[in-house]
CSV table of C-alpha atoms in Angstrom, one decimal:
chain,number,residue,atom,x,y,z
A,1,MET,CA,-30.9,-77.4,-75.1
A,2,SER,CA,-31.2,-74.1,-77.3
A,3,THR,CA,-30.8,-74.5,-80.8
A,4,SER,CA,-30.0,-71.0,-81.6
A,5,SER,CA,-28.7,-67.9,-80.0
A,6,ARG,CA,-32.2,-66.2,-80.1
A,7,GLN,CA,-33.9,-69.0,-78.7
A,8,PHE,CA,-31.2,-69.1,-75.7
A,9,TRP,CA,-31.8,-65.6,-74.9
A,10,GLY,CA,-35.3,-65.7,-74.9
A,11,ARG,CA,-35.5,-68.5,-72.4
A,12,TRP,CA,-32.6,-66.8,-70.2
A,13,SER,CA,-33.7,-63.2,-70.4
A,14,ARG,CA,-37.2,-63.5,-69.4
A,15,PRO,CA,-36.5,-65.3,-66.2
A,16,ALA,CA,-33.6,-63.1,-65.5
A,17,SER,CA,-35.7,-60.0,-65.9
A,18,GLN,CA,-38.4,-61.5,-63.4
A,19,LEU,CA,-35.9,-62.4,-60.8
A,20,VAL,CA,-34.5,-58.7,-60.8
A,21,ARG,CA,-37.8,-57.1,-61.0
A,22,LEU,CA,-39.2,-59.1,-58.2
A,23,LEU,CA,-36.4,-59.5,-55.8
A,24,ILE,CA,-34.7,-55.9,-56.2
A,25,TYR,CA,-37.1,-53.3,-58.1
A,26,TYR,CA,-40.1,-54.0,-56.3
A,27,PRO,CA,-38.8,-54.1,-52.8
A,28,ILE,CA,-36.6,-50.6,-53.6
A,29,VAL,CA,-39.5,-48.9,-55.2
A,30,ARG,CA,-41.5,-49.2,-52.0
A,31,TRP,CA,-39.0,-46.8,-50.3
A,32,VAL,CA,-37.8,-44.6,-53.0
A,33,PRO,CA,-39.3,-42.8,-55.9
A,34,ARG,CA,-39.3,-44.8,-59.0
A,35,TYR,CA,-36.7,-42.8,-60.9
A,36,VAL,CA,-34.2,-43.5,-57.7
A,37,ALA,CA,-35.1,-47.1,-58.0
A,38,ILE,CA,-33.9,-47.2,-61.6
A,39,ILE,CA,-30.7,-45.8,-60.8
A,40,LEU,CA,-30.0,-48.0,-58.0
A,41,LEU,CA,-31.1,-51.1,-60.2
A,42,PHE,CA,-28.4,-49.9,-62.8
A,43,ALA,CA,-26.1,-49.4,-60.1
A,44,ILE,CA,-26.4,-52.8,-58.6
A,45,ASN,CA,-26.3,-54.3,-62.1
A,46,SER,CA,-23.2,-52.6,-62.9
A,47,THR,CA,-21.6,-54.0,-59.6
A,48,ALA,CA,-22.8,-57.5,-60.6
A,49,HIS,CA,-21.0,-57.1,-64.1
A,50,TYR,CA,-17.9,-55.3,-62.6
A,51,HIS,CA,-15.3,-57.9,-64.3
A,52,LEU,CA,-16.8,-56.9,-67.6
A,53,GLY,CA,-15.8,-53.2,-67.0
A,54,GLN,CA,-12.1,-54.3,-66.9
A,55,SER,CA,-12.1,-55.2,-70.7
A,56,LYS,CA,-11.6,-52.6,-73.2
A,57,ASP,CA,-15.1,-51.9,-73.7
A,58,SER,CA,-15.8,-50.7,-70.2
A,59,TRP,CA,-19.3,-51.8,-69.5
A,60,ASN,CA,-19.4,-50.0,-66.5
A,61,THR,CA,-19.3,-46.6,-68.2
A,62,VAL,CA,-22.3,-47.7,-70.2
A,63,PHE,CA,-24.4,-48.9,-67.4
A,64,GLY,CA,-23.3,-45.4,-65.7
A,65,VAL,CA,-24.5,-43.3,-68.7
A,66,LEU,CA,-27.6,-45.2,-68.8
A,67,ALA,CA,-28.6,-44.9,-65.3
């Protein structure tokens, strides 16, 4: 159990980012240029968080602008 939000995020974000990098980014970057792979990665991430886009803050817009 984590004792703080900082400790929880440190434990969660590292494995999650490694998973995305190893399973999605590296296979994509073999076939397309790096800048295209990053855009695709943001698009995949936004679809994974689509339910958040239905809220008033519209995270899909944020992901789209960042991509």
